[in-house]
Structure formats: structure tokens, C-alpha cells
Amino acid sequence: MACIFCAIASKKVQPKTVYEDEHLLAVLPDEPAVAGHILVIPKKHLPIFEEMDDTLTSHVFSIANKLSIALFESIGAQGTNILVQNGIPAGQEVAHFSINILPRKENDLLNLEWQVKQLSDEETSTIELTLKEGIEKLQQTDKKAVAEKQEATALSVSTGGEENYLIKQLRRIP
Amino acid sequence: MTEPKEENIQDALADQKQNCLFCQIIAGKTHSRKVYEDELCIGILDINPANPGHVLVLPKEHYPILPLMPPSVMDSLFVSARKISLAMLRYLKAEGSNIFIANGSAAGQKAPHAMIHIIPRTASDGVKTFTLPQHKIKPEDAEKLQQLIAARVQAALKEATPVKTT
């Protein structure tokens, strides 16, 4: 088993578990960024965020939120960060999606403030347009996929003559 | 005694909302560079970006921190975040992304309107912020933390499923 997170999720390696359910494991890492650092690991091996589906996404972040609340109440955290390192350039060390939950206190030694990179208005406008159009394309693809799924479902429940009519309709879609 | 307290909280929230820059952006009263919108959330470019294309995803309703957000809104927020991250990879030539949330000023929260940061990353962008340090911890300290946190999580899960009587 090459993936350390899969080994942890399947208990081949003994983790310090703080929560577990059917879909994920929440553990304390061996070398935390700060005391109380929690790592949320989905049991399914998915290398990056984009490969997750909507249901799993909602679930892991819902649990991450609950765990961050538990940090306020159990170890007196004054704040919490939720951080995903998605991809090697983003700091991802294991090719298995995970979420970091970090308890924070005023004047603790962790610094997660970035240096601002100011761009010209023109550069910013270009990025705005590119991203906006790209997101719209993805939304269109999603809508199409939902519509096709609905058509397929409708098709599978119809019978005989009705089926031919639905096939004809499908063929008319550009 | 509890009723006046509840009113004070509602008043404080209403005040906060009136003075909230992001609520004003959502209401169209302040300019923003919007790249995403659905029924519950919007995505706008951060005016203080860590990298070009840094997006803030926020609910249209005002919630001071993530824990106060209803589950349906939270779900929508994170599902949108995934879509926006994918768009960054595909259309902005990003090689990765950081998803970042700050709950509370001790965690770096700057505005009283809960939001998610999505930051596109490349191998050569020079951003060091999201590389987490790694510290040694004594086994007995780790044990104690595990017990404290696990116990609180268990208790919270029990509290979260109240039996409705009406």
C-alpha cells in the first residue's frame, strides 16, 4: 500500500483518532503545525479536491466545521483555521485529499498571513473575465449533465411506443 | 432573563450587517469583481490577493463565522469552492490551490462575514504562507490532546441530535 493516508484510514498504521465515520477519519498528525492540529482524511483515495463529488465534499467540510468548533470548546482555541493544500505547489505532501484544522491563539507562533501581490487594473480585469467565463462553462456542463441524466431516467421508465417518441426527442437535442 | 439577551444578540448582528462591507457588495452598493454567483453564494476577486485570481466565496446572507452558517448554505459554499478551484486549474493555468478559512481574529479573520479563500497556486509563485511547519510533540501530550478533543467531539455529536417533542 503506497499511500500513507490510505494506510492510516484502513488502520494499517495506528493513528491518534479523534473522530471516525463511514466516509472519513480525523486524526492528530505525528508532527503537528500546532498542538491540537487535526487532519481530516476521506477513506476513499482521491488525490485532489477536484476529484471529489458534491456529496463527499459537503460531508467532509461539514465534519471539519464541527471539529473546529470542538477545538474552541475542548482546548480553549481562540480561533481556528481550515486549510486545504490542493496540489504539490499548494503544499500537498501526500497525494490523498485531506483537510487541516488548526487551533489558534493570539500571538501564537503560526503565521498564515500572505504578502499581497498587487496587479494593475488591466491584469485584474483580464483575470476576472477569464475566470468568470471559465466558471460559466463549467456551470453549463453541469446543467447539461443533470438534464441528460434526467432524460436517461425518463427514458428508462417509459415503454413501447412512448420510448420511440423519447428517442426522437433526444436526437433533436443539438 | 434570556429573552433580552437574545434581543441584544439580534441587535448586534443587525448592526454588524449594516456596517458589513461584504453585505454592501452583495447588495450591489459597493463595486466588486464578481466571477461566480448562484442562489446562495457569490465569488469575487480579493482586492488583497495572495496570488492573481485569488477568489473569496461568500454566502449572500450574513454569518459572522462558519459555525453559525446553516448546513445548506455551508454545503453550497464548499461545492462552489470546488467548481471555482477546478476553473482555476483549467482556465487560469493554476497547478494547485489553497482553500483557506479563518474563524476568529486570532486565526486572521479580517471581516465579520464568513467566507472561503480560494488561492490559485503555481510551483514558481514564491508563496510560502501555506506551507505548514512540523513540530515534534511528546507522546503523553499527544495522548492528552487526543482524549480531550475526541471526548468533546463525541459530546457534540450527541448534543447535535436532539429529540423533537412537538
Coordinates of N, CA, C and O in Angstrom, one line a residue, chain B:
Chain B
M1 N -34.9 36.3 31.7 CA -33.5 36.9 31.6 C -32.9 36.5 30.3 O -32.1 37.3 29.8
T2 N -33.3 35.4 29.7 CA -32.7 35.0 28.4 C -33.2 35.8 27.2 O -32.5 36.1 26.3
E3 N -34.5 36.3 27.3 CA -35.1 37.0 26.2 C -34.3 38.3 25.8 O -34.0 38.5 24.7
P4 N -34.1 39.1 26.8 CA -33.4 40.4 26.5 C -32.0 40.1 25.9 O -31.6 40.7 24.9
K5 N -31.3 39.0 26.3 CA -30.0 38.7 25.8 C -30.1 38.3 24.3 O -29.3 38.7 23.5
E6 N -31.2 37.5 24.0 CA -31.4 37.1 22.6 C -31.6 38.4 21.7 O -31.0 38.5 20.6
E7 N -32.3 39.3 22.3 CA -32.6 40.6 21.5 C -31.3 41.3 21.3 O -31.0 41.8 20.2
N8 N -30.4 41.4 22.3 CA -29.1 42.1 22.2 C -28.3 41.5 21.1 O -27.7 42.2 20.3
I9 N -28.3 40.1 21.0 CA -27.5 39.4 20.0 C -28.1 39.8 18.6 O -27.3 40.1 17.7
Q10 N -29.4 39.8 18.5 CA -30.0 40.1 17.2 C -29.7 41.5 16.8 O -29.4 41.8 15.6
D11 N -29.8 42.5 17.8 CA -29.4 43.9 17.5 C -28.0 44.0 17.1 O -27.7 44.7 16.1
A12 N -27.1 43.3 17.8 CA -25.7 43.4 17.4 C -25.4 42.9 16.0 O -24.7 43.4 15.3
L13 N -26.1 41.8 15.7 CA -26.0 41.2 14.4 C -26.5 42.1 13.3 O -25.9 42.3 12.2
A14 N -27.6 42.8 13.6 CA -28.2 43.7 12.6 C -27.3 44.9 12.4 O -27.1 45.3 11.2
D15 N -26.7 45.4 13.5 CA -25.7 46.4 13.4 C -24.5 46.0 12.5 O -24.0 46.8 11.7
Q16 N -24.0 44.8 12.8 CA -22.8 44.3 12.1 C -23.1 44.2 10.6 O -22.4 44.6 9.8
K17 N -24.3 43.7 10.3 CA -24.7 43.6 8.9 C -24.8 44.9 8.2 O -24.4 45.0 7.1
Q18 N -25.3 45.9 8.9 CA -25.4 47.3 8.3 C -24.1 47.8 7.9 O -23.9 48.6 7.0
N19 N -23.1 47.5 8.8 CA -21.7 48.1 8.6 C -20.8 47.1 7.8 O -19.6 47.3 7.7
C20 N -21.4 46.0 7.3 CA -20.6 45.0 6.7 C -20.3 45.3 5.2 O -21.2 45.4 4.4
L21 N -19.0 45.5 4.9 CA -18.6 45.8 3.5 C -19.1 44.7 2.5 O -19.6 45.0 1.4
F22 N -19.1 43.5 2.9 CA -19.4 42.4 2.0 C -20.9 42.3 1.8 O -21.4 42.0 0.7
C23 N -21.7 42.7 2.8 CA -23.2 42.8 2.6 C -23.5 43.9 1.6 O -24.4 43.8 0.8
Q24 N -22.7 44.9 1.7 CA -22.9 46.1 0.7 C -22.5 45.6 -0.7 O -23.2 46.0 -1.6
I25 N -21.5 44.8 -0.8 CA -21.1 44.3 -2.1 C -22.2 43.4 -2.7 O -22.6 43.6 -3.8
I26 N -22.7 42.6 -1.8 CA -23.8 41.7 -2.3 C -25.0 42.4 -2.7 O -25.7 42.1 -3.6
A27 N -25.3 43.5 -2.0 CA -26.5 44.3 -2.3 C -26.2 45.2 -3.5 O -27.1 46.0 -3.9
G28 N -25.0 45.2 -4.0 CA -24.7 46.0 -5.2 C -24.4 47.4 -4.9 O -24.3 48.2 -5.8
K29 N -24.2 47.7 -3.6 CA -23.9 49.1 -3.2 C -22.4 49.5 -3.3 O -22.1 50.6 -3.4
T30 N -21.6 48.5 -3.3 CA -20.1 48.7 -3.5 C -19.6 47.8 -4.6 O -20.1 46.7 -4.8
H31 N -18.7 48.3 -5.4 CA -18.2 47.6 -6.5 C -17.4 46.4 -6.2 O -16.7 46.4 -5.1
S32 N -17.5 45.3 -7.0 CA -16.6 44.2 -6.8 C -16.4 43.5 -8.1 O -17.2 43.8 -9.1
R33 N -15.5 42.6 -8.2 CA -15.2 41.9 -9.4 C -15.8 40.5 -9.2 O -15.1 39.6 -8.7
K34 N -17.1 40.3 -9.6 CA -17.8 39.0 -9.4 C -17.4 38.0 -10.5 O -17.5 38.3 -11.6
V35 N -17.0 36.8 -10.0 CA -16.7 35.8 -11.0 C -17.7 34.6 -10.9 O -17.7 33.7 -11.8
Y36 N -18.5 34.6 -9.9 CA -19.4 33.4 -9.7 C -20.6 33.9 -8.9 O -20.5 34.8 -8.0
E37 N -21.8 33.3 -9.2 CA -23.0 33.5 -8.4 C -23.9 32.4 -8.6 O -24.1 31.8 -9.7
D38 N -24.5 32.0 -7.5 CA -25.7 31.1 -7.5 C -26.7 31.6 -6.5 O -26.6 32.7 -6.0
E39 N -27.7 30.7 -6.2 CA -28.8 31.2 -5.4 C -28.3 31.6 -4.0 O -28.9 32.6 -3.4
L40 N -27.3 31.0 -3.4 CA -26.9 31.2 -2.1 C -25.6 31.9 -1.9 O -25.4 32.5 -0.8
C41 N -24.7 31.9 -2.9 CA -23.4 32.4 -2.7 C -22.9 33.3 -3.8 O -23.4 33.2 -4.9
I42 N -21.8 34.0 -3.6 CA -21.1 34.7 -4.7 C -19.6 34.5 -4.6 O -19.1 34.2 -3.5
G43 N -18.9 34.6 -5.7 CA -17.5 34.5 -5.7 C -16.9 35.8 -6.3 O -17.3 36.2 -7.4
I44 N -16.0 36.5 -5.5 CA -15.5 37.8 -6.0 C -13.9 37.7 -5.9 O -13.4 37.0 -5.1
L45 N -13.2 38.5 -6.7 CA -11.8 38.6 -6.6 C -11.4 39.3 -5.4 O -12.0 40.4 -5.1
D46 N -10.4 38.8 -4.6 CA -10.0 39.5 -3.4 C -9.2 40.7 -3.8 O -8.3 40.6 -4.7
I47 N -9.4 41.9 -3.2 CA -8.6 43.1 -3.6 C -7.2 43.1 -2.9 O -6.4 43.9 -3.3
N48 N -7.0 42.1 -2.0 CA -5.6 41.9 -1.5 C -5.2 40.5 -1.7 O -5.1 39.7 -0.8
P49 N -4.9 40.2 -3.0 CA -4.7 38.8 -3.3 C -3.3 38.2 -2.9 O -2.3 39.0 -2.9
A50 N -3.3 36.9 -2.5 CA -2.0 36.3 -2.3 C -1.4 35.9 -3.6 O -0.2 35.8 -3.8
N51 N -2.3 35.7 -4.6 CA -1.8 35.4 -6.0 C -2.9 35.9 -7.0 O -4.1 36.1 -6.5
P52 N -2.5 36.2 -8.2 CA -3.6 36.7 -9.2 C -4.7 35.6 -9.3 O -4.4 34.4 -9.4
G53 N -5.9 36.0 -9.2 CA -7.0 35.1 -9.3 C -7.6 34.6 -8.0 O -8.4 33.8 -7.9
H54 N -7.0 35.2 -6.9 CA -7.5 34.8 -5.5 C -9.0 35.2 -5.4 O -9.3 36.4 -5.6
V55 N -9.8 34.2 -5.1 CA -11.2 34.4 -5.0 C -11.8 34.2 -3.6 O -11.3 33.4 -2.8
L56 N -12.7 35.1 -3.2 CA -13.5 34.9 -2.0 C -14.8 34.3 -2.3 O -15.5 34.9 -3.2
V57 N -15.2 33.2 -1.7 CA -16.6 32.7 -1.9 C -17.4 33.0 -0.6 O -16.9 32.6 0.5
L58 N -18.5 33.7 -0.7 CA -19.2 34.0 0.5 C -20.7 33.9 0.3 O -21.2 34.0 -0.8
P59 N -21.4 33.5 1.4 CA -22.8 33.4 1.4 C -23.5 34.8 1.2 O -22.9 35.8 1.7
K60 N -24.6 34.8 0.5 CA -25.3 36.1 0.3 C -25.8 36.6 1.7 O -25.9 37.8 1.9
E61 N -26.2 35.7 2.5 CA -26.7 36.1 3.9 C -25.5 36.3 4.8 O -24.4 35.8 4.6
H62 N -25.7 37.1 5.8 CA -24.6 37.5 6.7 C -24.4 36.5 7.9 O -25.3 36.4 8.7
Y63 N -23.3 35.8 7.9 CA -22.9 35.0 9.1 C -21.5 35.4 9.5 O -20.6 35.3 8.7
P64 N -21.4 35.7 10.8 CA -20.0 36.2 11.2 C -18.9 35.2 11.2 O -17.8 35.5 10.9
I65 N -19.3 33.9 11.5 CA -18.3 32.8 11.3 C -18.9 31.6 10.8 O -20.1 31.4 10.9
L66 N -18.1 30.7 10.3 CA -18.6 29.5 9.7 C -19.5 28.6 10.6 O -20.6 28.2 10.1
P67 N -19.2 28.5 11.9 CA -20.1 27.7 12.7 C -21.5 28.2 12.8 O -22.4 27.4 13.2
L68 N -21.7 29.4 12.5 CA -23.1 30.0 12.6 C -23.9 29.8 11.3 O -25.0 30.2 11.2
M69 N -23.2 29.2 10.3 CA -23.9 29.1 9.0 C -24.7 27.8 9.0 O -24.3 26.8 9.4
P70 N -26.0 27.9 8.4 CA -26.8 26.7 8.3 C -26.2 25.7 7.4 O -25.5 26.1 6.4
P71 N -26.4 24.4 7.6 CA -25.8 23.4 6.8 C -26.0 23.5 5.2 O -25.1 23.3 4.5
S72 N -27.2 23.9 4.8 CA -27.5 24.0 3.4 C -26.6 25.1 2.8 O -26.1 25.0 1.6
V73 N -26.4 26.2 3.5 CA -25.6 27.3 3.0 C -24.1 26.8 2.9 O -23.4 27.1 1.9
M74 N -23.7 26.2 4.0 CA -22.3 25.7 4.0 C -22.0 24.7 2.9 O -21.0 24.8 2.2
D75 N -22.9 23.8 2.6 CA -22.8 22.8 1.6 C -22.6 23.6 0.2 O -21.7 23.2 -0.6
S76 N -23.5 24.5 0.0 CA -23.4 25.3 -1.3 C -22.1 26.0 -1.4 O -21.5 26.0 -2.5
L77 N -21.6 26.5 -0.3 CA -20.3 27.2 -0.3 C -19.2 26.3 -0.7 O -18.3 26.7 -1.6
F78 N -19.1 25.2 -0.2 CA -18.0 24.3 -0.5 C -18.1 23.6 -1.8 O -17.0 23.4 -2.5
V79 N -19.3 23.3 -2.3 CA -19.5 22.8 -3.6 C -19.1 23.8 -4.6 O -18.4 23.5 -5.6
S80 N -19.4 25.1 -4.4 CA -19.0 26.2 -5.3 C -17.5 26.3 -5.3 O -16.9 26.6 -6.3
A81 N -16.9 26.2 -4.1 CA -15.4 26.3 -4.0 C -14.7 25.3 -4.9 O -13.7 25.6 -5.5
R82 N -15.3 24.1 -4.9 CA -14.7 23.0 -5.7 C -14.7 23.4 -7.2 O -13.8 23.2 -7.9
K83 N -15.9 23.9 -7.6 CA -16.0 24.3 -9.0 C -15.1 25.5 -9.4 O -14.4 25.5 -10.4
I84 N -14.9 26.4 -8.5 CA -14.0 27.6 -8.7 C -12.6 27.1 -8.8 O -11.8 27.6 -9.6
S85 N -12.2 26.2 -7.9 CA -10.8 25.7 -7.9 C -10.6 24.9 -9.2 O -9.5 25.1 -9.8
L86 N -11.6 24.2 -9.7 CA -11.4 23.5 -11.0 C -11.2 24.5 -12.1 O -10.4 24.3 -13.0
A87 N -12.0 25.6 -12.1 CA -11.9 26.6 -13.1 C -10.5 27.2 -13.1 O -9.9 27.5 -14.1
M88 N -9.9 27.4 -11.9 CA -8.6 27.9 -11.8 C -7.6 27.0 -12.5 O -6.7 27.5 -13.2
L89 N -7.7 25.7 -12.2 CA -6.8 24.8 -12.8 C -6.9 24.7 -14.3 O -5.9 24.7 -15.1
R90 N -8.2 24.8 -14.8 CA -8.4 24.7 -16.2 C -8.2 25.9 -17.0 O -7.7 25.9 -18.1
Y91 N -8.6 27.1 -16.4 CA -8.6 28.3 -17.2 C -7.6 29.3 -16.8 O -7.2 30.2 -17.6
L92 N -7.0 29.2 -15.6 CA -6.0 30.2 -15.2 C -4.6 29.5 -15.1 O -3.7 30.1 -14.7
K93 N -4.6 28.3 -15.6 CA -3.3 27.5 -15.6 C -2.7 27.4 -14.2 O -1.5 27.3 -14.1
A94 N -3.5 27.3 -13.2 CA -3.1 27.0 -11.9 C -2.6 25.6 -11.8 O -3.1 24.7 -12.5
E95 N -1.6 25.3 -10.9 CA -1.1 24.0 -10.8 C -1.6 23.4 -9.4 O -1.3 22.3 -9.1
G96 N -2.4 24.1 -8.7 CA -2.9 23.7 -7.4 C -3.7 24.8 -6.8 O -3.8 25.9 -7.5
S97 N -4.2 24.6 -5.6 CA -5.0 25.7 -5.0 C -4.9 25.5 -3.5 O -4.8 24.4 -3.0
N98 N -5.0 26.6 -2.8 CA -5.2 26.5 -1.3 C -6.6 27.0 -1.0 O -7.1 28.0 -1.6
I99 N -7.3 26.2 -0.2 CA -8.6 26.6 0.3 C -8.4 27.0 1.8 O -7.8 26.2 2.5
F100 N -8.8 28.2 2.1 CA -8.4 28.7 3.4 C -9.6 29.4 4.1 O -10.3 30.2 3.5
I101 N -9.8 29.1 5.4 CA -10.9 29.8 6.2 C -10.3 30.2 7.5 O -9.5 29.5 8.1
A102 N -10.6 31.5 7.9 CA -10.2 32.0 9.1 C -11.4 32.2 10.0 O -12.3 33.1 9.6
N103 N -11.5 31.5 11.1 CA -12.6 31.7 12.1 C -12.1 32.4 13.3 O -11.3 31.9 14.1
G104 N -12.4 33.7 13.4 CA -12.0 34.5 14.6 C -10.7 35.3 14.3 O -9.9 34.9 13.4
S105 N -10.6 36.4 14.9 CA -9.4 37.3 14.6 C -8.1 36.6 15.0 O -7.1 36.9 14.3
A106 N -8.1 35.8 16.0 CA -6.8 35.1 16.3 C -6.4 34.2 15.2 O -5.2 33.8 15.1
A107 N -7.3 33.8 14.3 CA -7.0 33.0 13.2 C -6.8 33.8 11.9 O -6.6 33.3 10.8
G108 N -6.8 35.1 12.1 CA -6.6 36.0 10.9 C -7.9 36.5 10.2 O -7.8 37.0 9.1
Q109 N -9.0 36.3 10.8 CA -10.3 36.7 10.2 C -10.3 38.3 10.2 O -10.1 38.9 11.3
K110 N -10.5 38.9 9.0 CA -10.4 40.3 9.0 C -11.8 41.0 8.9 O -12.0 42.1 9.4
A111 N -12.8 40.3 8.3 CA -14.1 40.9 8.1 C -15.1 40.0 8.8 O -15.0 38.8 8.9
P112 N -16.2 40.6 9.4 CA -17.2 39.8 10.1 C -18.2 39.1 9.2 O -19.4 39.0 9.6
H113 N -17.8 38.7 8.1 CA -18.7 38.0 7.1 C -18.0 36.7 6.7 O -17.0 36.8 6.0
A114 N -18.4 35.6 7.2 CA -17.7 34.3 7.0 C -17.5 34.1 5.5 O -18.4 34.3 4.7
M115 N -16.3 33.6 5.1 CA -16.0 33.3 3.7 C -14.9 32.3 3.5 O -14.3 31.9 4.5
I116 N -14.8 31.8 2.3 CA -13.7 30.9 2.0 C -12.8 31.6 1.0 O -13.2 32.2 0.1
H117 N -11.5 31.4 1.2 CA -10.5 31.9 0.3 C -10.1 30.8 -0.6 O -9.8 29.7 -0.2
I118 N -10.0 31.0 -1.9 CA -9.5 30.0 -2.9 C -8.4 30.7 -3.6 O -8.6 31.7 -4.3
I119 N -7.2 30.2 -3.4 CA -6.0 30.8 -3.9 C -5.3 29.9 -5.0 O -4.9 28.8 -4.6
P120 N -5.2 30.4 -6.2 CA -4.6 29.5 -7.2 C -3.1 29.5 -7.0 O -2.5 30.5 -6.6
R121 N -2.4 28.4 -7.2 CA -1.0 28.2 -6.9 C -0.3 27.7 -8.1 O -0.8 26.9 -8.9
T122 N 1.0 28.1 -8.2 CA 1.9 27.5 -9.2 C 3.2 27.2 -8.5 O 3.5 27.7 -7.4
A123 N 4.0 26.3 -9.1 CA 5.3 25.9 -8.5 C 6.2 27.1 -8.2 O 7.0 27.1 -7.3
S124 N 6.1 28.1 -9.1 CA 7.1 29.2 -9.0 C 6.5 30.5 -8.5 O 7.1 31.5 -8.6
D125 N 5.4 30.4 -7.7 CA 4.8 31.6 -7.3 C 5.4 32.2 -6.1 O 5.1 33.4 -5.7
G126 N 6.3 31.5 -5.4 CA 7.0 32.1 -4.3 C 6.2 32.3 -3.0 O 6.6 32.9 -2.0
V127 N 5.0 31.7 -3.0 CA 4.1 31.9 -1.8 C 4.5 30.8 -0.8 O 4.4 29.6 -1.0
K128 N 4.9 31.3 0.4 CA 5.4 30.3 1.4 C 4.4 30.1 2.5 O 4.4 29.2 3.3
T129 N 3.4 31.0 2.6 CA 2.4 31.1 3.7 C 1.8 29.8 4.1 O 1.6 29.5 5.2
F130 N 1.4 29.0 3.0 CA 0.5 27.8 3.3 C 1.3 26.5 3.4 O 0.8 25.4 3.4
T131 N 2.7 26.7 3.6 CA 3.5 25.5 3.9 C 3.5 25.4 5.4 O 4.1 26.3 6.1
L132 N 2.9 24.4 6.0 CA 2.8 24.4 7.4 C 4.1 23.8 8.1 O 4.7 22.9 7.6
P133 N 4.5 24.4 9.2 CA 5.6 23.9 10.0 C 5.3 22.5 10.6 O 4.1 22.2 10.7
Q134 N 6.3 21.8 10.9 CA 6.1 20.5 11.6 C 6.9 20.5 12.9 O 8.1 20.7 12.9
H135 N 6.2 20.2 14.0 CA 6.8 20.2 15.3 C 6.7 18.9 15.9 O 5.8 18.1 15.7
K136 N 7.8 18.6 16.7 CA 7.7 17.3 17.5 C 6.8 17.5 18.7 O 6.6 18.7 19.2
I137 N 6.1 16.5 19.1 CA 5.2 16.6 20.2 C 5.4 15.4 21.1 O 5.6 14.3 20.6
K138 N 5.5 15.6 22.4 CA 5.7 14.5 23.3 C 4.5 13.5 23.3 O 3.4 14.0 23.3
P139 N 4.8 12.2 23.3 CA 3.7 11.2 23.2 C 2.6 11.5 24.2 O 1.4 11.4 23.9
E140 N 3.0 11.8 25.5 CA 2.0 12.0 26.5 C 1.1 13.2 26.3 O -0.1 13.2 26.5
D141 N 1.7 14.3 25.7 CA 0.9 15.5 25.3 C -0.1 15.2 24.2 O -1.2 15.6 24.2
A142 N 0.4 14.4 23.2 CA -0.4 14.0 22.1 C -1.6 13.2 22.6 O -2.8 13.4 22.2
E143 N -1.3 12.2 23.6 CA -2.4 11.4 24.2 C -3.5 12.3 24.8 O -4.7 12.1 24.6
K144 N -3.0 13.2 25.6 CA -3.9 14.1 26.3 C -4.8 14.9 25.4 O -6.0 15.0 25.5
L145 N -4.2 15.4 24.3 CA -5.0 16.2 23.3 C -6.0 15.3 22.6 O -7.1 15.7 22.5
Q146 N -5.6 14.1 22.3 CA -6.5 13.2 21.6 C -7.7 12.9 22.5 O -8.8 13.0 22.0
Q147 N -7.5 12.6 23.8 CA -8.6 12.3 24.6 C -9.5 13.5 24.8 O -10.7 13.4 24.7
L148 N -8.9 14.7 25.0 CA -9.8 15.9 25.2 C -10.6 16.2 24.0 O -11.8 16.4 24.1
I149 N -10.0 16.2 22.8 CA -10.7 16.5 21.6 C -11.7 15.4 21.3 O -12.9 15.8 20.9
A150 N -11.3 14.2 21.3 CA -12.3 13.1 21.0 C -13.5 13.1 21.9 O -14.6 13.0 21.4
A151 N -13.3 13.4 23.2 CA -14.4 13.5 24.1 C -15.4 14.6 23.8 O -16.6 14.4 23.8
R152 N -14.8 15.7 23.4 CA -15.6 16.9 23.1 C -16.4 16.6 21.8 O -17.6 17.0 21.7
V153 N -15.8 16.0 20.8 CA -16.4 15.7 19.6 C -17.6 14.7 19.8 O -18.7 14.9 19.3
Q154 N -17.4 13.7 20.6 CA -18.4 12.7 21.0 C -19.6 13.4 21.6 O -20.8 13.2 21.2
A155 N -19.3 14.3 22.6 CA -20.4 15.0 23.3 C -21.1 15.9 22.3 O -22.4 16.0 22.4
A156 N -20.4 16.6 21.4 CA -21.1 17.5 20.5 C -22.0 16.7 19.6 O -23.1 17.2 19.2
L157 N -21.6 15.5 19.1 CA -22.4 14.7 18.2 C -23.7 14.3 18.9 O -24.8 14.3 18.3
K158 N -23.6 14.0 20.2 CA -24.8 13.6 21.0 C -25.7 14.8 21.1 O -27.0 14.7 20.9
E159 N -25.2 16.0 21.4 CA -26.0 17.2 21.5 C -26.7 17.6 20.2 O -27.7 18.2 20.2
A160 N -26.0 17.3 19.1 CA -26.5 17.7 17.8 C -27.7 16.9 17.3 O -28.4 17.3 16.4
T161 N -28.1 15.8 18.0 CA -29.2 15.1 17.5 C -30.3 15.1 18.6 O -30.6 14.1 19.3
P162 N -30.9 16.3 18.9 CA -31.9 16.3 20.0 C -33.2 15.7 19.5 O -33.5 15.6 18.3
V163 N -34.0 15.2 20.5 CA -35.2 14.5 20.1 C -36.3 15.6 20.1 O -36.5 16.3 21.1
K164 N -37.0 15.7 19.0 CA -38.0 16.8 18.9 C -39.3 16.2 19.6 O -39.8 15.1 19.3
T165 N -39.9 17.1 20.4 CA -41.1 16.6 21.2 C -42.4 17.2 20.6 O -43.4 16.8 20.9
T166 N -42.3 18.3 19.8 CA -43.5 18.9 19.3 C -43.7 18.6 17.8 O -42.8 18.3 17.1

